[in-house]
Amino acid sequence: MFLFLARRLFQAAMVMLTVALIAFALFQYVGDPVANMVGQDTSVADREKLKQDLGLNDPIIVQFGHFVQNASKGEFGQSYRLRKPVKELIAERFPATLELSIISAILALLVGIPMGVYTALHPKSWVSQGFMTLSLIGISLPTFLIGIFLILFFGVILQWLPTFGRGEVVDLGWWTTGFLSKSGWQSLIMPAITLAIFQMTLIVRLIRAEMLEVLRSDYIKFARARGLHERSISFSHALKNTLVPVITIIGLQIGSLIAFAIITESVFQWPGMGLLFIQAIEEVDIPIMSAYLLLIALVFVIINLLVDILYYSIDPRLRMN
Amino acid sequence: MSIKSLLTTNVSILALTIATTVALTMPVQAKTFKYAFQGDAQSLDPHSLNETFTLGLLGNVYEPLIDYDKDMKKIPGLATKWEATSPTTWAFELRKGVKFHNGNPFTADDVIFTWKRMLSEGSDQKARAALIKDIKKVDDFHIIVETPVPNPTVLNEMTQMYVMDKEWAEKHNAVKSSSPKDAGRDGSYATTHENGTGPFIVESRQPDVKTVLVRYKDHWNKDIATNIDRVEFTPIKQAATRVAALLSGQIDLVFPVPVQDWNRLTKAPSVKALNGPEARTIFLGMDQSRDELLHSSVKGKNPFKDVRVRKAFAHAINLDAIKKAIMRGASTPSGLMWAPQIQGYNAASNTPYKYDPETSKKLLKEAGYPDGFTVTMDCPNNRYVNDEKICQAVASMLAKVGVKIDLLAQPKSKYFAKVLAQGGYDTSFYLLGWTPASMDVYNVFNSLIVCQNKEKKAGSFNLGNYCNKKVDELTKIIASETDVAKRQAAIDEAAKIIQDEVGYLPLHQQPLSWGVRDGVKVAQRADNVLDYRDVVMP
Amino acid sequence: MGDFWRRFFDSDLWWSFKSSPLVVIAFSITVIIVFSSIFATFVAPYNPFDLAQFDLMDSLKPPAWMEGGTSQFFLGTDDQGRDVLSTILYGSRVSLLVGFMSVFFAMVIGIIVGLIAGYSGGWVDALLMRIADVQLSFPAILIALLVDGIVRGLLPKGSHDDLAVYVLIVAIALSFWVQYARTVRSSTMIERTKEYVQAAQVIGLPQPLILFRHILPNVMGPVLVIATIQLALAVITEATLSFLGVGVPPTSPSLGTLIRVGNDYLFSGEWWITVFPGAALVILVLAVNILGDWLRDALNPKLR
């Protein structure tokens, strides 16, 4: 186990180095960072000087070297646009994103798993057909349309829910949370639903597809023959055996929830990392982009490590090796 | 009914509880004003970024010697009186009894310090500060300002010079303007802290999320109109979300509002759209200097060097259709490169080109392009009001006279990286907008109209390098002539030349577009600045 | 040939197709949409990509049955005066091309990587999966900017426009393949331990044959689920990328671009600019997914 973890740790470091290298190769195509840092009247010479001072004229490999050197000391530079250390900015924004992704993931699982199991057990019923169709509408509408429709209906017409932001936030010193105030929860509802809809569709359909197969496999037939209770068969045997692909996808989805809830966060002006990131792309805020991509690489490495470990604890067939 | 009465009871109990709690902590009628803009101020340092919104917000916290009122007329700020003692010197009398937010008194030393700070490395206000050669202290409340040459616009420029406390800056190691490169390090104290003399104090700030300001009780001016005690500013990036925040009653004022949403705001109860002309002129520019266009089907020559082609373009564009269909009747079609609010504007010279596609076709034929040609048009898609839509409309109009446009619409950071000097002016045909920060026409001439000249830092934004020696001569007069009539004659003459040879294709002044909750009174300034001094809550 | 059709009509596939009206409807809709967009030039009343053919003064006309609408523009016009119906037909062509091609390429890359990684294990698996991790860290937006930048750098000026669509396909395929790879890998790891694979190994079948003939059909279930869903995602992603100036220009809008542009007019009451293209997308995605579900169930050896 120790060897396994050590190996994965080394691999993680390589992944992050590669991500940083690609990131720096990419930044030259994103636009001119200086144009956003100065006023329209600023002279060409002053712009050029600023570029020089920021080291943006150095070859990519040199910029990459500086970045890695500083990053290894835990130093990620300062945001060009917000003029604040990137570390602080990410620490400020991370709680908002994590709370949103956790709630929407829970929502998606709580609704998606039962729906998936039901549609697999009763594939021909009209309710199942309804579930399947409905779930598709959720993904074929673009996220920003869903978000804006929710805002229009619950925010503007009914005026039940706040339309933007995170509500009242309680600062615990190391973490800011919206879970401790009423307006915090209210603000969370619409973005969480918007994010959950997409995840849900995927979960419902994957579980249904996998369960349909497993239910007809030999060992379920054996279980039936042994006279096991039908519910126990569906949940403890069948569902458990469908979980490997489902967990793989859920892992990836949670990763992208944390990383790229960009559209949802901008529609609801949710002060999380997705919003920070999309604005960094638009304004060519290279320090934020590079630190952020590195963080995302870390998130995916960790999630995929957890998923790989989970495989072995869930699927008895894999344990045999 | 019963539910409603139940609600009212609950609400009144709640209100009572809140009222008692509030009464203990702050004055009873504390009024909070909440507003949203599409972005955030980038810094609290008034010298580190010369950008309208940042300076506009900081104008409530810091003050200049000369200020603008709501009609953009110059009024006394931290100076009470000024007069020209010679063509290049101005005598200022400073206001007595003014205190910075930390209690320090305001004196002539702070003004001189501010000017020097604006010249320091890292400042984005260097060009503005360089308009002044020296500031001499007579005594604590009298100074003499010297300009290197006679300069009719220096007073306008001074409205953007915000005075900072010398002692405070020295104490916090902030004597040099902060710059993006030293953010978060020593010398960046003023980026995140302020100490001005303005009527509002920054109470808390989380960039991009929320900034809270409170009223400064010891402000020198007891006559300002506002009755607000607290301001909450939230950046909201998406236009739809911004409008929804206003419609749902969570926010008192939002800007900008998409012009197509005005109708909705007008129909909705309890909110209204507030619109007026902005001083920003939107125009098209053509590469008139290269011998062959970078992005065109025409090889070996540059069609834009032929005045007939430029004229053909001018007559092919239907400004009124753009105004009606895309700007919802809210733009002001323009024949000039500067707006009516700009010092030096003369309505008599403002004659937009006539829409006449037949003439266009004829001119193109004469110029040797009977079947038109293809040219790439560069266009931002998140910078000006409906920019991408305007470009599409122009492309469609030009198609009707035979010119095929390849439209490259990009976000502003990619667009500017391509078309500005840093990208080597890599464009053949482009859309750009310009507001002279000084509100004077000279800025337009020097930035957009004179021939490109790197040494003199002139014509840097003349991306297509329109170049006419006579206009350059006239610009020199505009720069230094203090006799208003003579200066105006030079402006008018230059305007005529530019129009006759179609140096540019002005389109329109775009509208200011704010949405306000009913009962909230605000003044919509032509430079799109929200001055809290004019905000009155019900 | 006659022999083929006879066998086809005798097959289980045809029988299960015939017996489900929903599938027949879905199939017809897909065929209609695909064909009418391929032949948009003949079907559409106007050519919205020809800038000289429409007029700004016709802009924002409501659908024909509403007040102010004209029979000239059955589904109304957009902000530039383009006929919405024609634009949907022409725009679907771009969207379908980008959607199907990018999902197909992503699927092919993902399946190959996933099979190899899951079957081989060890360092090959580790290497491929860490490459996948790198890939996951970059959103489609950044990948598109990178691909576009490189393409522009390599090719002479002016050739960009013709290549825009391919840049989109490559960029979207590159950001989508990981989901398939990780799913196929996880299923392959399970299949590998089963008797039939071990039997195949014992009799010495070549590896590629084992992978594609024997394992692949058994891991296709989740792959098809992801593919049918990603089709919609690809169309929407394409719209986002067009905004960045990477994709097709606004003068030849895709379905996704139409929805994005129409988004600006949701509050102002000109709902038809978004709602019709949106509905077209929803219907297409529904139809493709129903077909996908059916195909998966009908082809799956385990369900027969």
PDB file of N, CA, C and O in Angstrom, chain A residues 30 32 36-42 46-47 49 53-54 78 81 83 92-93 151 155 159 162-163 266-267 269 279 282 284, chain B residues 42 48-50 121 124 126 180-181 183 185 206 208 235-238 241 244 247-248 250 413-414 417 422 434-435 443 461:
ATOM      1  N   VAL A  30      -3.878  33.283 -25.511  1.00  0.00           N
ATOM      2  CA  VAL A  30      -5.090  33.703 -24.801  1.00  0.00           C
ATOM      3  C   VAL A  30      -5.364  35.188 -24.994  1.00  0.00           C
ATOM      4  O   VAL A  30      -6.500  35.638 -24.897  1.00  0.00           O
ATOM      5  N   ASP A  32      -3.599  39.494 -24.810  1.00  0.00           N
ATOM      6  CA  ASP A  32      -2.555  40.354 -24.262  1.00  0.00           C
ATOM      7  C   ASP A  32      -2.919  40.759 -22.842  1.00  0.00           C
ATOM      8  O   ASP A  32      -3.889  41.482 -22.641  1.00  0.00           O
ATOM      9  N   ASN A  36      -5.355  44.813 -20.395  1.00  0.00           N
ATOM     10  CA  ASN A  36      -6.357  44.923 -19.340  1.00  0.00           C
ATOM     11  C   ASN A  36      -5.821  45.567 -18.069  1.00  0.00           C
ATOM     12  O   ASN A  36      -6.566  45.796 -17.133  1.00  0.00           O
ATOM     13  N   MET A  37      -4.523  45.826 -18.023  1.00  0.00           N
ATOM     14  CA  MET A  37      -3.940  46.337 -16.788  1.00  0.00           C
ATOM     15  C   MET A  37      -3.703  47.833 -16.829  1.00  0.00           C
ATOM     16  O   MET A  37      -3.305  48.421 -15.836  1.00  0.00           O
ATOM     17  N   VAL A  38      -3.903  48.428 -18.003  1.00  0.00           N
ATOM     18  CA  VAL A  38      -3.636  49.863 -18.135  1.00  0.00           C
ATOM     19  C   VAL A  38      -4.838  50.551 -18.761  1.00  0.00           C
ATOM     20  O   VAL A  38      -5.705  49.908 -19.337  1.00  0.00           O
ATOM     21  N   GLY A  39      -4.877  51.869 -18.625  1.00  0.00           N
ATOM     22  CA  GLY A  39      -5.952  52.630 -19.232  1.00  0.00           C
ATOM     23  C   GLY A  39      -5.749  52.782 -20.728  1.00  0.00           C
ATOM     24  O   GLY A  39      -4.685  52.462 -21.253  1.00  0.00           O
ATOM     25  N   GLN A  40      -6.768  53.305 -21.411  1.00  0.00           N
ATOM     26  CA  GLN A  40      -6.667  53.380 -22.868  1.00  0.00           C
ATOM     27  C   GLN A  40      -5.584  54.359 -23.322  1.00  0.00           C
ATOM     28  O   GLN A  40      -5.029  54.214 -24.391  1.00  0.00           O
ATOM     29  N   ASP A  41      -5.279  55.364 -22.492  1.00  0.00           N
ATOM     30  CA  ASP A  41      -4.322  56.382 -22.914  1.00  0.00           C
ATOM     31  C   ASP A  41      -2.871  56.012 -22.648  1.00  0.00           C
ATOM     32  O   ASP A  41      -1.968  56.752 -23.024  1.00  0.00           O
ATOM     33  N   THR A  42      -2.655  54.899 -21.965  1.00  0.00           N
ATOM     34  CA  THR A  42      -1.284  54.550 -21.600  1.00  0.00           C
ATOM     35  C   THR A  42      -0.427  54.311 -22.835  1.00  0.00           C
ATOM     36  O   THR A  42      -0.851  53.633 -23.770  1.00  0.00           O
ATOM     37  N   ASP A  46       5.105  52.521 -22.176  1.00  0.00           N
ATOM     38  CA  ASP A  46       4.780  52.104 -20.815  1.00  0.00           C
ATOM     39  C   ASP A  46       4.199  50.693 -20.789  1.00  0.00           C
ATOM     40  O   ASP A  46       4.477  49.903 -19.885  1.00  0.00           O
ATOM     41  N   ARG A  47       3.385  50.388 -21.796  1.00  0.00           N
ATOM     42  CA  ARG A  47       2.824  49.047 -21.877  1.00  0.00           C
ATOM     43  C   ARG A  47       3.930  48.022 -22.054  1.00  0.00           C
ATOM     44  O   ARG A  47       3.948  46.977 -21.403  1.00  0.00           O
ATOM     45  N   LYS A  49       7.016  48.323 -21.205  1.00  0.00           N
ATOM     46  CA  LYS A  49       7.832  48.230 -20.004  1.00  0.00           C
ATOM     47  C   LYS A  49       7.175  47.332 -18.968  1.00  0.00           C
ATOM     48  O   LYS A  49       7.826  46.503 -18.334  1.00  0.00           O
ATOM     49  N   ASP A  53       8.619  44.073 -17.256  1.00  0.00           N
ATOM     50  CA  ASP A  53       8.742  43.926 -15.801  1.00  0.00           C
ATOM     51  C   ASP A  53       8.056  42.666 -15.291  1.00  0.00           C
ATOM     52  O   ASP A  53       8.479  42.067 -14.308  1.00  0.00           O
ATOM     53  N   LEU A  54       6.963  42.320 -15.926  1.00  0.00           N
ATOM     54  CA  LEU A  54       6.223  41.144 -15.474  1.00  0.00           C
ATOM     55  C   LEU A  54       6.850  39.849 -16.000  1.00  0.00           C
ATOM     56  O   LEU A  54       6.382  38.761 -15.694  1.00  0.00           O
ATOM     57  N   GLN A  78       0.864  37.093  -8.011  1.00  0.00           N
ATOM     58  CA  GLN A  78      -0.266  37.976  -7.744  1.00  0.00           C
ATOM     59  C   GLN A  78      -1.167  38.094  -8.953  1.00  0.00           C
ATOM     60  O   GLN A  78      -0.685  38.144 -10.077  1.00  0.00           O
ATOM     61  N   ARG A  81      -5.337  41.230 -12.336  1.00  0.00           N
ATOM     62  CA  ARG A  81      -6.573  42.003 -12.387  1.00  0.00           C
ATOM     63  C   ARG A  81      -7.033  42.431 -11.003  1.00  0.00           C
ATOM     64  O   ARG A  81      -7.469  43.562 -10.813  1.00  0.00           O
ATOM     65  N   ARG A  83      -5.136  42.249  -8.230  1.00  0.00           N
ATOM     66  CA  ARG A  83      -3.974  42.772  -7.497  1.00  0.00           C
ATOM     67  C   ARG A  83      -3.906  42.252  -6.060  1.00  0.00           C
ATOM     68  O   ARG A  83      -3.818  43.010  -5.107  1.00  0.00           O
ATOM     69  N   GLU A  92     -10.059  32.216  -0.705  1.00  0.00           N
ATOM     70  CA  GLU A  92     -11.342  32.902  -0.499  1.00  0.00           C
ATOM     71  C   GLU A  92     -12.467  32.242  -1.272  1.00  0.00           C
ATOM     72  O   GLU A  92     -13.597  32.157  -0.812  1.00  0.00           O
ATOM     73  N   ARG A  93     -12.143  31.810  -2.498  1.00  0.00           N
ATOM     74  CA  ARG A  93     -13.189  31.326  -3.388  1.00  0.00           C
ATOM     75  C   ARG A  93     -13.472  29.839  -3.255  1.00  0.00           C
ATOM     76  O   ARG A  93     -14.540  29.376  -3.640  1.00  0.00           O
ATOM     77  N   ILE A 151     -33.987  31.725 -12.710  1.00  0.00           N
ATOM     78  CA  ILE A 151     -33.922  33.081 -12.162  1.00  0.00           C
ATOM     79  C   ILE A 151     -35.190  33.844 -12.501  1.00  0.00           C
ATOM     80  O   ILE A 151     -35.810  34.483 -11.644  1.00  0.00           O
ATOM     81  N   GLY A 155     -36.970  33.905  -9.156  1.00  0.00           N
ATOM     82  CA  GLY A 155     -36.378  35.143  -8.643  1.00  0.00           C
ATOM     83  C   GLY A 155     -37.189  36.371  -9.011  1.00  0.00           C
ATOM     84  O   GLY A 155     -37.555  37.174  -8.159  1.00  0.00           O
ATOM     85  N   GLN A 159     -40.371  35.904  -6.905  1.00  0.00           N
ATOM     86  CA  GLN A 159     -39.532  36.573  -5.900  1.00  0.00           C
ATOM     87  C   GLN A 159     -39.356  35.750  -4.630  1.00  0.00           C
ATOM     88  O   GLN A 159     -39.401  36.259  -3.522  1.00  0.00           O
ATOM     89  N   PRO A 162     -33.252  34.494  -3.845  1.00  0.00           N
ATOM     90  CA  PRO A 162     -32.298  35.493  -4.336  1.00  0.00           C
ATOM     91  C   PRO A 162     -31.707  35.052  -5.673  1.00  0.00           C
ATOM     92  O   PRO A 162     -31.519  33.854  -5.898  1.00  0.00           O
ATOM     93  N   THR A 163     -31.432  36.003  -6.547  1.00  0.00           N
ATOM     94  CA  THR A 163     -31.008  35.638  -7.899  1.00  0.00           C
ATOM     95  C   THR A 163     -29.503  35.610  -8.081  1.00  0.00           C
ATOM     96  O   THR A 163     -29.028  35.167  -9.104  1.00  0.00           O
ATOM     97  N   SER A 266     -21.212  31.792 -13.252  1.00  0.00           N
ATOM     98  CA  SER A 266     -21.372  33.156 -13.796  1.00  0.00           C
ATOM     99  C   SER A 266     -22.835  33.553 -13.913  1.00  0.00           C
ATOM    100  O   SER A 266     -23.162  34.712 -13.733  1.00  0.00           O
ATOM    101  N   VAL A 267     -23.714  32.601 -14.214  1.00  0.00           N
ATOM    102  CA  VAL A 267     -25.128  32.964 -14.309  1.00  0.00           C
ATOM    103  C   VAL A 267     -25.649  33.447 -12.953  1.00  0.00           C
ATOM    104  O   VAL A 267     -26.427  34.393 -12.881  1.00  0.00           O
ATOM    105  N   GLN A 269     -23.727  34.580 -10.483  1.00  0.00           N
ATOM    106  CA  GLN A 269     -22.704  35.398  -9.847  1.00  0.00           C
ATOM    107  C   GLN A 269     -22.270  34.752  -8.523  1.00  0.00           C
ATOM    108  O   GLN A 269     -22.172  35.394  -7.491  1.00  0.00           O
ATOM    109  N   GLN A 279     -13.145  34.573 -15.563  1.00  0.00           N
ATOM    110  CA  GLN A 279     -12.726  35.970 -15.687  1.00  0.00           C
ATOM    111  C   GLN A 279     -11.227  36.073 -15.907  1.00  0.00           C
ATOM    112  O   GLN A 279     -10.761  36.948 -16.625  1.00  0.00           O
ATOM    113  N   GLU A 282     -10.761  35.524 -19.536  1.00  0.00           N
ATOM    114  CA  GLU A 282     -11.166  36.678 -20.323  1.00  0.00           C
ATOM    115  C   GLU A 282     -10.188  37.840 -20.195  1.00  0.00           C
ATOM    116  O   GLU A 282      -9.963  38.570 -21.137  1.00  0.00           O
ATOM    117  N   VAL A 284      -7.036  37.527 -19.261  1.00  0.00           N
ATOM    118  CA  VAL A 284      -5.668  37.040 -19.386  1.00  0.00           C
ATOM    119  C   VAL A 284      -4.876  37.228 -18.097  1.00  0.00           C
ATOM    120  O   VAL A 284      -3.790  37.793 -18.082  1.00  0.00           O
TER     121      VAL A 284
ATOM    122  N   GLN B  42     -10.247  47.818 -10.155  1.00  0.00           N
ATOM    123  CA  GLN B  42      -9.108  46.898 -10.070  1.00  0.00           C
ATOM    124  C   GLN B  42      -8.198  47.182  -8.890  1.00  0.00           C
ATOM    125  O   GLN B  42      -7.392  46.347  -8.518  1.00  0.00           O
ATOM    126  N   SER B  48      -2.926  54.004  -9.911  1.00  0.00           N
ATOM    127  CA  SER B  48      -2.361  52.784 -10.499  1.00  0.00           C
ATOM    128  C   SER B  48      -3.111  52.333 -11.730  1.00  0.00           C
ATOM    129  O   SER B  48      -2.644  51.475 -12.457  1.00  0.00           O
ATOM    130  N   LEU B  49      -4.299  52.865 -11.973  1.00  0.00           N
ATOM    131  CA  LEU B  49      -5.012  52.476 -13.188  1.00  0.00           C
ATOM    132  C   LEU B  49      -5.879  53.623 -13.669  1.00  0.00           C
ATOM    133  O   LEU B  49      -6.718  54.132 -12.933  1.00  0.00           O
ATOM    134  N   ASN B  50      -5.654  54.010 -14.911  1.00  0.00           N
ATOM    135  CA  ASN B  50      -6.403  55.115 -15.502  1.00  0.00           C
ATOM    136  C   ASN B  50      -7.572  54.551 -16.289  1.00  0.00           C
ATOM    137  O   ASN B  50      -7.532  54.466 -17.498  1.00  0.00           O
ATOM    138  N   GLU B 121       7.275  55.508 -10.977  1.00  0.00           N
ATOM    139  CA  GLU B 121       7.220  54.272 -11.738  1.00  0.00           C
ATOM    140  C   GLU B 121       6.052  53.433 -11.230  1.00  0.00           C
ATOM    141  O   GLU B 121       5.778  53.396 -10.043  1.00  0.00           O
ATOM    142  N   ASP B 124      -0.100  54.638 -13.613  1.00  0.00           N
ATOM    143  CA  ASP B 124      -0.739  54.604 -14.925  1.00  0.00           C
ATOM    144  C   ASP B 124      -1.237  56.005 -15.290  1.00  0.00           C
ATOM    145  O   ASP B 124      -1.961  56.200 -16.238  1.00  0.00           O
ATOM    146  N   LYS B 126       0.943  58.627 -15.522  1.00  0.00           N
ATOM    147  CA  LYS B 126       2.143  59.397 -15.859  1.00  0.00           C
ATOM    148  C   LYS B 126       1.862  60.448 -16.940  1.00  0.00           C
ATOM    149  O   LYS B 126       2.264  61.594 -16.818  1.00  0.00           O
ATOM    150  N   PRO B 180       0.702  46.537 -11.093  1.00  0.00           N
ATOM    151  CA  PRO B 180       0.302  45.128 -11.010  1.00  0.00           C
ATOM    152  C   PRO B 180       1.452  44.221 -10.601  1.00  0.00           C
ATOM    153  O   PRO B 180       1.238  43.171 -10.020  1.00  0.00           O
ATOM    154  N   LYS B 181       2.676  44.630 -10.893  1.00  0.00           N
ATOM    155  CA  LYS B 181       3.761  43.692 -10.644  1.00  0.00           C
ATOM    156  C   LYS B 181       4.141  43.583  -9.173  1.00  0.00           C
ATOM    157  O   LYS B 181       4.701  42.598  -8.757  1.00  0.00           O
ATOM    158  N   ALA B 183       1.846  43.782  -6.672  1.00  0.00           N
ATOM    159  CA  ALA B 183       0.664  43.494  -5.866  1.00  0.00           C
ATOM    160  C   ALA B 183       1.020  42.471  -4.798  1.00  0.00           C
ATOM    161  O   ALA B 183       1.757  41.533  -5.049  1.00  0.00           O
ATOM    162  N   ARG B 185       2.939  42.667  -2.420  1.00  0.00           N
ATOM    163  CA  ARG B 185       4.240  42.823  -1.777  1.00  0.00           C
ATOM    164  C   ARG B 185       4.297  44.177  -1.089  1.00  0.00           C
ATOM    165  O   ARG B 185       3.305  44.902  -1.025  1.00  0.00           O
ATOM    166  N   GLN B 206     -13.925  42.853  -0.745  1.00  0.00           N
ATOM    167  CA  GLN B 206     -13.429  41.585  -1.259  1.00  0.00           C
ATOM    168  C   GLN B 206     -13.514  41.714  -2.770  1.00  0.00           C
ATOM    169  O   GLN B 206     -14.605  41.723  -3.327  1.00  0.00           O
ATOM    170  N   ASP B 208     -14.056  41.676  -6.551  1.00  0.00           N
ATOM    171  CA  ASP B 208     -14.925  40.866  -7.397  1.00  0.00           C
ATOM    172  C   ASP B 208     -16.152  40.321  -6.678  1.00  0.00           C
ATOM    173  O   ASP B 208     -16.991  39.695  -7.296  1.00  0.00           O
ATOM    174  N   PRO B 235     -20.123  43.431  -8.029  1.00  0.00           N
ATOM    175  CA  PRO B 235     -19.981  43.234  -9.470  1.00  0.00           C
ATOM    176  C   PRO B 235     -20.856  42.055  -9.905  1.00  0.00           C
ATOM    177  O   PRO B 235     -20.852  41.011  -9.246  1.00  0.00           O
ATOM    178  N   ILE B 236     -21.649  42.229 -10.956  1.00  0.00           N
ATOM    179  CA  ILE B 236     -22.402  41.110 -11.536  1.00  0.00           C
ATOM    180  C   ILE B 236     -22.069  41.074 -13.020  1.00  0.00           C
ATOM    181  O   ILE B 236     -22.370  41.981 -13.763  1.00  0.00           O
ATOM    182  N   LYS B 237     -21.427  39.977 -13.418  1.00  0.00           N
ATOM    183  CA  LYS B 237     -20.836  39.897 -14.743  1.00  0.00           C
ATOM    184  C   LYS B 237     -21.870  39.740 -15.850  1.00  0.00           C
ATOM    185  O   LYS B 237     -21.813  40.411 -16.862  1.00  0.00           O
ATOM    186  N   GLN B 238     -22.823  38.835 -15.665  1.00  0.00           N
ATOM    187  CA  GLN B 238     -23.787  38.545 -16.716  1.00  0.00           C
ATOM    188  C   GLN B 238     -24.890  39.600 -16.770  1.00  0.00           C
ATOM    189  O   GLN B 238     -25.513  39.900 -15.754  1.00  0.00           O
ATOM    190  N   THR B 241     -28.317  38.410 -15.432  1.00  0.00           N
ATOM    191  CA  THR B 241     -28.323  38.292 -13.981  1.00  0.00           C
ATOM    192  C   THR B 241     -28.427  39.664 -13.325  1.00  0.00           C
ATOM    193  O   THR B 241     -29.107  39.848 -12.314  1.00  0.00           O
ATOM    194  N   ALA B 244     -31.952  40.859 -13.713  1.00  0.00           N
ATOM    195  CA  ALA B 244     -32.818  40.097 -12.806  1.00  0.00           C
ATOM    196  C   ALA B 244     -32.669  40.591 -11.372  1.00  0.00           C
ATOM    197  O   ALA B 244     -33.648  40.671 -10.624  1.00  0.00           O
ATOM    198  N   LEU B 247     -34.791  43.651 -11.170  1.00  0.00           N
ATOM    199  CA  LEU B 247     -36.221  43.355 -11.264  1.00  0.00           C
ATOM    200  C   LEU B 247     -36.737  42.666 -10.004  1.00  0.00           C
ATOM    201  O   LEU B 247     -37.883  42.852  -9.608  1.00  0.00           O
ATOM    202  N   SER B 248     -35.888  41.856  -9.369  1.00  0.00           N
ATOM    203  CA  SER B 248     -36.338  41.134  -8.189  1.00  0.00           C
ATOM    204  C   SER B 248     -36.223  41.995  -6.937  1.00  0.00           C
ATOM    205  O   SER B 248     -36.538  41.548  -5.846  1.00  0.00           O
ATOM    206  N   GLN B 250     -33.571  43.221  -5.398  1.00  0.00           N
ATOM    207  CA  GLN B 250     -32.432  43.053  -4.486  1.00  0.00           C
ATOM    208  C   GLN B 250     -31.422  44.177  -4.607  1.00  0.00           C
ATOM    209  O   GLN B 250     -30.566  44.329  -3.754  1.00  0.00           O
ATOM    210  N   SER B 413      -9.761  40.902 -24.886  1.00  0.00           N
ATOM    211  CA  SER B 413      -8.326  40.724 -24.650  1.00  0.00           C
ATOM    212  C   SER B 413      -7.639  40.143 -25.885  1.00  0.00           C
ATOM    213  O   SER B 413      -6.486  40.460 -26.163  1.00  0.00           O
ATOM    214  N   LYS B 414      -8.343  39.273 -26.599  1.00  0.00           N
ATOM    215  CA  LYS B 414      -7.733  38.749 -27.826  1.00  0.00           C
ATOM    216  C   LYS B 414      -7.784  39.803 -28.939  1.00  0.00           C
ATOM    217  O   LYS B 414      -6.847  39.934 -29.716  1.00  0.00           O
ATOM    218  N   ALA B 417      -5.166  42.496 -28.272  1.00  0.00           N
ATOM    219  CA  ALA B 417      -3.827  41.942 -28.467  1.00  0.00           C
ATOM    220  C   ALA B 417      -3.479  41.918 -29.952  1.00  0.00           C
ATOM    221  O   ALA B 417      -2.330  42.038 -30.330  1.00  0.00           O
ATOM    222  N   GLN B 422       0.958  46.505 -29.740  1.00  0.00           N
ATOM    223  CA  GLN B 422       1.658  45.292 -29.312  1.00  0.00           C
ATOM    224  C   GLN B 422       1.507  44.166 -30.322  1.00  0.00           C
ATOM    225  O   GLN B 422       2.372  43.309 -30.449  1.00  0.00           O
ATOM    226  N   TRP B 434     -14.126  55.197 -28.560  1.00  0.00           N
ATOM    227  CA  TRP B 434     -13.193  56.089 -27.863  1.00  0.00           C
ATOM    228  C   TRP B 434     -13.939  57.163 -27.076  1.00  0.00           C
ATOM    229  O   TRP B 434     -14.817  57.836 -27.617  1.00  0.00           O
ATOM    230  N   THR B 435     -13.574  57.301 -25.813  1.00  0.00           N
ATOM    231  CA  THR B 435     -14.019  58.433 -25.012  1.00  0.00           C
ATOM    232  C   THR B 435     -12.783  59.191 -24.586  1.00  0.00           C
ATOM    233  O   THR B 435     -11.917  58.605 -23.941  1.00  0.00           O
ATOM    234  N   ASN B 443      -7.517  65.172 -27.128  1.00  0.00           N
ATOM    235  CA  ASN B 443      -7.212  63.773 -26.842  1.00  0.00           C
ATOM    236  C   ASN B 443      -7.571  62.890 -28.036  1.00  0.00           C
ATOM    237  O   ASN B 443      -6.829  61.969 -28.396  1.00  0.00           O
ATOM    238  N   PHE B 461      -3.212  55.100 -31.254  1.00  0.00           N
ATOM    239  CA  PHE B 461      -4.438  54.328 -31.460  1.00  0.00           C
ATOM    240  C   PHE B 461      -5.031  54.587 -32.844  1.00  0.00           C
ATOM    241  O   PHE B 461      -6.170  54.258 -33.103  1.00  0.00           O
TER     242      PHE B 461
END
